[in-house]
Coordinates of C-alpha atoms and ligand atoms in Angstrom, one line a residue:
M1 CA -37.3 -56.4 -77.1
S2 CA -38.1 -53.5 -76.2
L3 CA -36.5 -50.6 -74.6
P4 CA -35.7 -51.2 -70.9
A5 CA -37.9 -48.3 -68.2
R6 CA -34.3 -48.1 -66.2
V7 CA -30.6 -48.3 -67.0
T8 CA -28.3 -48.8 -64.3
I9 CA -25.4 -46.5 -64.8
V10 CA -21.7 -47.6 -64.1
E11 CA -19.6 -44.0 -63.6
V12 CA -16.2 -44.8 -64.4
G13 CA -14.8 -41.6 -64.4
P14 CA -12.5 -40.9 -61.2
R15 CA -10.9 -44.4 -62.4
D16 CA -11.0 -45.0 -66.3
G17 CA -11.5 -40.9 -66.5
L18 CA -8.8 -40.0 -64.7
Q19 CA -6.6 -43.1 -64.8
N20 CA -5.7 -40.9 -68.4
E21 CA -4.9 -37.3 -67.7
K22 CA -1.6 -35.6 -67.9
A23 CA -2.6 -33.4 -64.3
V24 CA -2.7 -35.4 -60.9
V25 CA -5.5 -35.6 -59.3
P26 CA -4.9 -35.6 -55.3
P27 CA -6.9 -38.1 -53.6
A28 CA -9.1 -35.6 -51.5
V29 CA -10.4 -34.2 -55.1
K30 CA -10.7 -37.6 -55.7
A31 CA -12.8 -38.5 -52.9
E32 CA -14.8 -34.8 -53.4
L33 CA -15.2 -35.7 -57.3
I34 CA -17.0 -39.1 -55.3
D35 CA -18.9 -37.7 -52.7
R36 CA -20.4 -35.4 -55.4
L37 CA -21.2 -38.4 -58.0
A38 CA -23.2 -39.6 -54.7
A39 CA -25.0 -36.9 -54.5
A40 CA -26.0 -36.6 -57.8
G41 CA -27.6 -40.3 -57.6
C42 CA -25.0 -41.6 -59.8
P43 CA -25.6 -45.2 -57.8
V44 CA -22.4 -47.1 -59.1
I45 CA -18.6 -45.4 -59.2
E46 CA -15.7 -47.4 -59.8
A47 CA -13.9 -45.4 -56.8
G48 CA -9.8 -46.3 -58.1
A49 CA -7.6 -48.9 -59.3
F50 CA -5.4 -51.5 -57.2
V51 CA -2.3 -51.5 -60.8
S52 CA 0.8 -51.3 -60.3
P53 CA 1.8 -47.4 -59.6
K54 CA 4.9 -48.6 -62.1
W55 CA 1.7 -49.0 -65.1
V56 CA -1.0 -46.3 -64.0
P57 CA 0.6 -43.3 -61.2
Q58 CA -2.8 -41.8 -61.9
M59 CA -4.6 -44.9 -59.6
A60 CA -1.5 -44.6 -56.6
G61 CA -3.0 -42.5 -54.5
T62 CA -7.1 -45.0 -54.0
P63 CA -5.6 -46.0 -51.4
E64 CA -6.4 -42.7 -50.2
V65 CA -8.8 -42.0 -52.2
L66 CA -11.2 -44.6 -50.7
A67 CA -10.1 -43.5 -46.7
A68 CA -11.6 -39.9 -47.2
M69 CA -14.6 -40.2 -49.3
H70 CA -18.2 -40.8 -47.8
R71 CA -20.6 -44.2 -48.8
K72 CA -23.3 -43.1 -49.0
P73 CA -25.0 -46.0 -48.3
G74 CA -26.8 -48.0 -51.5
V75 CA -24.0 -46.8 -53.6
R76 CA -21.7 -48.9 -55.2
Y77 CA -17.8 -48.3 -55.3
P78 CA -16.1 -51.4 -57.7
V79 CA -12.7 -51.1 -58.0
L80 CA -10.9 -52.3 -60.2
V81 CA -8.1 -55.0 -59.7
P82 CA -5.6 -57.1 -62.1
N83 CA -4.5 -59.7 -59.6
L84 CA -4.3 -60.9 -56.2
K85 CA -2.4 -58.2 -54.7
G86 CA -5.0 -56.0 -56.0
L87 CA -8.0 -57.7 -54.8
D88 CA -5.7 -58.2 -50.9
A89 CA -5.3 -54.6 -51.4
A90 CA -9.1 -53.6 -52.8
I91 CA -9.7 -55.9 -49.5
A92 CA -8.1 -53.9 -47.1
S93 CA -9.3 -51.1 -47.7
G94 CA -12.8 -51.7 -47.4
C95 CA -14.5 -53.0 -50.8
D96 CA -16.8 -54.4 -51.2
E97 CA -17.1 -55.4 -55.2
V98 CA -14.3 -55.3 -57.9
A99 CA -14.0 -55.3 -61.5
V100 CA -11.2 -57.5 -63.3
F101 CA -10.2 -56.8 -67.0
A102 CA -9.2 -58.9 -69.6
S103 CA -8.9 -58.4 -73.5
A104 CA -10.4 -60.0 -76.7
S105 CA -7.4 -59.1 -78.5
E106 CA -3.6 -60.8 -77.6
A107 CA -1.8 -58.1 -78.2
F108 CA -3.2 -55.9 -76.1
S109 CA -3.4 -57.8 -73.2
E110 CA 0.6 -58.3 -73.2
K111 CA 0.8 -54.1 -73.5
N112 CA -1.9 -53.9 -71.1
I113 CA -1.4 -56.1 -68.7
N114 CA 1.7 -57.9 -69.6
C115 CA 0.4 -61.3 -70.4
S116 CA -1.7 -63.1 -72.7
I117 CA -5.2 -63.5 -72.8
N118 CA -5.2 -67.3 -71.5
E119 CA -2.8 -66.3 -68.4
S120 CA -4.8 -63.1 -67.6
L121 CA -8.1 -65.8 -67.4
E122 CA -6.7 -68.2 -65.6
R123 CA -5.1 -65.6 -62.9
F124 CA -8.7 -64.9 -62.6
A125 CA -8.8 -67.6 -60.8
P126 CA -7.6 -67.3 -58.2
V127 CA -9.0 -63.8 -57.7
M128 CA -12.6 -65.3 -58.2
E129 CA -12.1 -67.7 -55.6
R130 CA -10.6 -65.1 -53.0
A131 CA -13.5 -62.6 -53.9
A132 CA -16.0 -65.6 -53.2
E133 CA -14.5 -66.4 -49.9
E134 CA -14.5 -62.3 -48.3
G135 CA -18.1 -62.5 -49.9
V136 CA -16.7 -59.5 -52.7
R137 CA -18.7 -59.5 -56.0
V138 CA -16.5 -59.7 -59.4
R139 CA -17.4 -57.2 -62.3
G140 CA -15.4 -58.7 -65.5
Y141 CA -14.2 -56.3 -68.4
V142 CA -13.6 -57.1 -71.6
S143 CA -11.5 -54.8 -73.9
C144 CA -10.6 -53.9 -77.6
V145 CA -14.2 -55.5 -78.6
L146 CA -14.9 -53.7 -81.3
G147 CA -11.3 -53.0 -82.3
C148 CA -7.3 -53.6 -81.0
P149 CA -5.1 -50.3 -81.8
Y150 CA -2.7 -52.4 -81.9
Q151 CA -3.8 -55.6 -83.5
G152 CA -6.9 -53.6 -85.6
A153 CA -9.3 -55.9 -86.6
V154 CA -11.0 -58.3 -83.4
P155 CA -12.3 -61.5 -84.3
L156 CA -15.5 -61.7 -82.2
E157 CA -15.2 -65.3 -82.0
A158 CA -12.7 -64.5 -79.1
V159 CA -15.3 -61.7 -78.0
V160 CA -17.9 -64.1 -76.8
A161 CA -14.9 -66.6 -75.8
V162 CA -13.9 -64.3 -73.4
S163 CA -17.6 -62.7 -72.1
E164 CA -18.3 -66.4 -72.0
R165 CA -15.5 -67.0 -69.8
L166 CA -15.5 -63.8 -67.7
H167 CA -19.2 -65.3 -67.0
A168 CA -18.6 -68.4 -66.1
M169 CA -16.1 -68.0 -63.8
G170 CA -18.5 -66.0 -62.1
C171 CA -18.0 -62.5 -63.0
F172 CA -21.8 -61.1 -62.1
E173 CA -21.4 -58.9 -64.8
V174 CA -19.8 -58.4 -68.3
S175 CA -19.0 -55.1 -69.2
L176 CA -17.9 -55.2 -72.8
G177 CA -15.2 -52.6 -73.8
D178 CA -14.8 -50.7 -76.9
T179 CA -11.5 -49.8 -75.5
I180 CA -10.7 -47.4 -78.6
G181 CA -14.2 -46.0 -79.6
R182 CA -13.3 -47.2 -83.1
G183 CA -17.1 -49.3 -83.2
T184 CA -19.9 -48.5 -85.4
P185 CA -23.5 -48.9 -84.7
A186 CA -24.1 -51.6 -86.7
A187 CA -21.2 -53.7 -85.4
A188 CA -21.6 -52.7 -81.7
R189 CA -25.5 -54.1 -82.4
R190 CA -24.2 -57.4 -84.0
M191 CA -21.5 -57.8 -81.4
T192 CA -23.8 -57.6 -78.7
E193 CA -26.5 -59.8 -80.5
R194 CA -24.2 -62.4 -80.6
V195 CA -22.4 -61.7 -76.7
A196 CA -25.4 -62.2 -74.9
E197 CA -26.4 -65.6 -77.8
R198 CA -23.8 -67.4 -74.5
V199 CA -24.4 -64.6 -71.7
P200 CA -27.3 -63.5 -71.0
I201 CA -28.1 -60.0 -72.2
E202 CA -29.3 -58.9 -68.2
R203 CA -25.8 -59.6 -67.3
I204 CA -23.7 -57.7 -70.3
A205 CA -22.7 -54.0 -69.8
L206 CA -21.6 -51.9 -72.6
H207 CA -18.6 -49.3 -72.7
F208 CA -18.2 -47.6 -75.4
H209 CA -15.7 -44.5 -75.4
D210 CA -16.1 -42.2 -77.8
T211 CA -13.5 -41.2 -79.8
Y212 CA -14.7 -41.5 -83.2
G213 CA -18.0 -39.6 -82.1
Q214 CA -20.0 -43.1 -82.2
A215 CA -19.9 -43.6 -78.4
L216 CA -24.0 -42.4 -78.0
A217 CA -24.7 -43.9 -81.6
N218 CA -23.4 -47.1 -80.2
I219 CA -25.4 -47.5 -77.1
H220 CA -28.9 -46.1 -79.3
A221 CA -28.3 -49.0 -81.3
C222 CA -28.1 -51.3 -78.7
L223 CA -30.8 -50.3 -75.5
D224 CA -33.4 -52.4 -77.2
L225 CA -31.8 -55.7 -76.9
G226 CA -31.7 -55.6 -73.0
V227 CA -28.6 -54.3 -72.2
A228 CA -29.8 -52.4 -69.0
V229 CA -26.0 -51.6 -67.6
L230 CA -23.7 -48.8 -69.6
D231 CA -20.9 -47.1 -68.5
A232 CA -20.0 -43.3 -68.6
A233 CA -17.2 -41.3 -67.6
V234 CA -18.6 -37.7 -66.5
G235 CA -17.5 -34.8 -68.4
G236 CA -16.4 -37.4 -71.2
V237 CA -12.9 -37.4 -69.4
G238 CA -10.1 -39.8 -70.3
G239 CA -8.8 -42.7 -72.4
C240 CA -7.1 -46.2 -71.7
P241 CA -3.1 -45.4 -70.9
Y242 CA -2.9 -48.5 -73.4
A243 CA -4.5 -47.8 -76.6
E244 CA -2.3 -44.4 -78.0
G245 CA -4.6 -42.1 -78.7
A246 CA -8.5 -43.3 -77.4
T247 CA -10.6 -40.8 -75.5
G248 CA -12.7 -40.9 -72.5
N249 CA -15.8 -42.7 -72.3
V250 CA -19.2 -41.7 -73.0
A251 CA -19.6 -38.3 -70.8
T252 CA -22.6 -39.1 -67.9
E253 CA -24.1 -35.8 -68.5
D254 CA -24.4 -36.6 -72.2
L255 CA -25.9 -40.2 -72.3
V256 CA -28.3 -39.3 -69.4
Y257 CA -29.8 -36.2 -71.6
M258 CA -30.5 -38.5 -74.5
L259 CA -31.8 -41.4 -71.9
H260 CA -34.3 -39.3 -70.4
G261 CA -35.2 -37.8 -73.7
M262 CA -35.9 -41.0 -74.4
G263 CA -38.2 -41.8 -71.0
I264 CA -35.8 -44.0 -69.2
E265 CA -34.9 -43.8 -66.3
T266 CA -31.1 -43.4 -64.4
G267 CA -32.3 -42.1 -60.6
I268 CA -29.5 -39.1 -61.2
D269 CA -30.2 -34.9 -61.2
L270 CA -29.3 -34.0 -64.5
D271 CA -28.6 -30.7 -63.0
A272 CA -26.2 -31.7 -60.3
L273 CA -24.6 -34.1 -62.7
V274 CA -23.7 -30.8 -65.1
G275 CA -22.6 -29.5 -61.8
V276 CA -19.6 -32.5 -61.4
A277 CA -18.1 -32.3 -64.8
R278 CA -18.0 -28.5 -64.1
F279 CA -15.7 -29.7 -60.7
V280 CA -13.7 -32.3 -62.6
G281 CA -13.1 -29.8 -65.7
E282 CA -11.2 -28.0 -62.8
A283 CA -9.6 -31.2 -61.2
I284 CA -7.9 -31.6 -64.5
G285 CA -7.6 -28.2 -66.1
R286 CA -9.1 -28.4 -69.2
P287 CA -12.9 -27.9 -70.2
V288 CA -14.1 -31.2 -70.8
P289 CA -15.7 -33.0 -73.5
S290 CA -18.8 -32.9 -72.5
H291 CA -21.4 -31.6 -74.5
L292 CA -24.1 -30.3 -72.2
A293 CA -21.1 -29.1 -70.3
A294 CA -20.4 -26.7 -73.9
V295 CA -24.4 -25.8 -73.2
T296 CA -24.4 -25.1 -69.8
A297 CA -21.1 -23.3 -70.4
A298 CA -22.3 -20.9 -73.1
A299 CA -25.6 -20.5 -71.2
Ligands
HMG301 P1 3.8 -57.2 -64.9 O1 5.0 -55.8 -64.1 O2 3.9 -58.2 -65.0 O3 3.5 -57.6 -63.1 O4 2.8 -55.8 -64.2 P2 4.7 -58.4 -61.6 O5 3.9 -59.3 -60.6 O6 5.9 -58.8 -62.2 O7 4.7 -57.1 -60.9 C1 5.8 -55.5 -60.7 C2 5.3 -55.0 -60.2 O8 4.2 -53.8 -59.7 C3 6.0 -55.7 -58.6 O9 6.4 -54.6 -57.8 C4 4.6 -55.6 -57.7 O10 5.2 -55.9 -56.7 C5 4.1 -54.7 -58.5 P3 8.6 -54.5 -57.6 O11 8.7 -55.0 -56.9 O12 8.9 -54.0 -59.5 O13 8.6 -53.0 -56.7 N1 2.7 -55.0 -58.4 C6 1.7 -54.6 -57.6 N2 1.5 -53.5 -57.3 C7 0.0 -52.9 -56.6 N3 -1.2 -53.3 -57.3 C8 -1.1 -54.7 -58.0 C9 0.6 -55.2 -58.8 N4 0.8 -56.1 -58.9 C10 2.0 -56.5 -58.8 N5 -2.5 -55.2 -58.2 C11 0.9 -56.0 -63.7 C12 1.2 -56.8 -64.7 C13 -1.0 -56.7 -63.9 C14 0.4 -55.3 -62.3 C15 0.7 -54.4 -65.0 O14 0.7 -54.7 -65.6 C16 -0.7 -53.5 -64.2 O15 -0.7 -53.2 -63.5 N6 -1.6 -53.0 -65.4 C17 -2.7 -52.7 -65.2 C18 -2.7 -51.3 -66.4 C19 -4.1 -50.8 -66.4 O16 -4.2 -50.5 -64.3 N7 -4.5 -50.3 -67.2 C20 -5.8 -49.6 -67.6 C21 -7.1 -50.2 -67.0 S1 -8.1 -51.5 -67.9 C22 -8.4 -49.8 -69.3 O17 -8.5 -48.7 -69.2 C23 -9.7 -50.6 -69.7 C24 -11.1 -50.8 -69.7 O18 -11.4 -49.1 -69.5 C25 -12.3 -50.9 -70.5 C26 -12.8 -50.4 -71.9 O19 -12.2 -49.6 -72.1 O20 -12.0 -51.6 -72.5 C27 -11.3 -51.2 -68.1
MG302 MG1 -12.2 -48.1 -70.9

């Protein structure tokens, strides 16, 4: 297959990025971040998570964020929900797109959402049902697709099986998460090819963390498989609170730079996005780890 002409970037910075930062960013600043991302042309912005505040305190202000931000027509603003309670709260905040999250690793599932993989998928069934009744679209995440911080290797069969079940349940898209950023290009490509045997490639998104500096290489290795949805976080901030040592997602601005360089459209204004990365750095009180932010700061 040839390279896609256009890729949809799912900006996960306000959720995945900020859920693991020490600094607690106030809802008004998060809302401004989201509005700035929309103004820079981001088509999909994950705005927060309706999870237990005891588990992830950084996401506690999600209702306030959603109330303060300005929804730009044509932009999608999904939020994470682990169960019906989360879905109800998301709907009450006016959300029409959510994401459930499962893991391909039993050990990670227990640490992250306090249940087995099977139990999590069973818990999602009523979520899918209620979401369908309410006209809410549901995305599905699979974590630890290229390794787990607790159990180490994760069998490819488990990645394929969980992906297939989420898709069969009605998830419009399955995002494959290298939660700890341990994957390398050949493994990333093999994993994506295997999942694509069971889930149509146009329904697959890739979600790489950059812990080992492999995220862009991994994406590059998979692009010609027909993947056209990529997750990224502005500034490359964050990580996962239940995956110690895991750093942020691939930085959106570094990804956009690479894609535009390859002639692949994103609809995102790179200069504006770099400005947003700087804004995130101010919000969390440290320079963001992206290459583009460093280059432009030095210029
Ligand atoms: P639990 O303790 O087993 O659940 O947690 P519970 O049903 O016994 O509830 C415990 C308390 O949480 C109760 O409150 C509930 O009401 C409350 P209490 O009676 O003690 O005061 N509760 C909630 N509160 C707000 N919103 C909710 C909710 N549900 C229950 N939706 C639970 C189970 C799933 C709730 C918990 O483990 C949890 O919230 N986990 C979230 C973990 C998380 O957000 N992790 C980060 C996101 S995943 C990720 O980053 C990976 C990803 O980026 C992809 C990748 O990189 O691979 C997506
Ligand atoms: Mg993640």
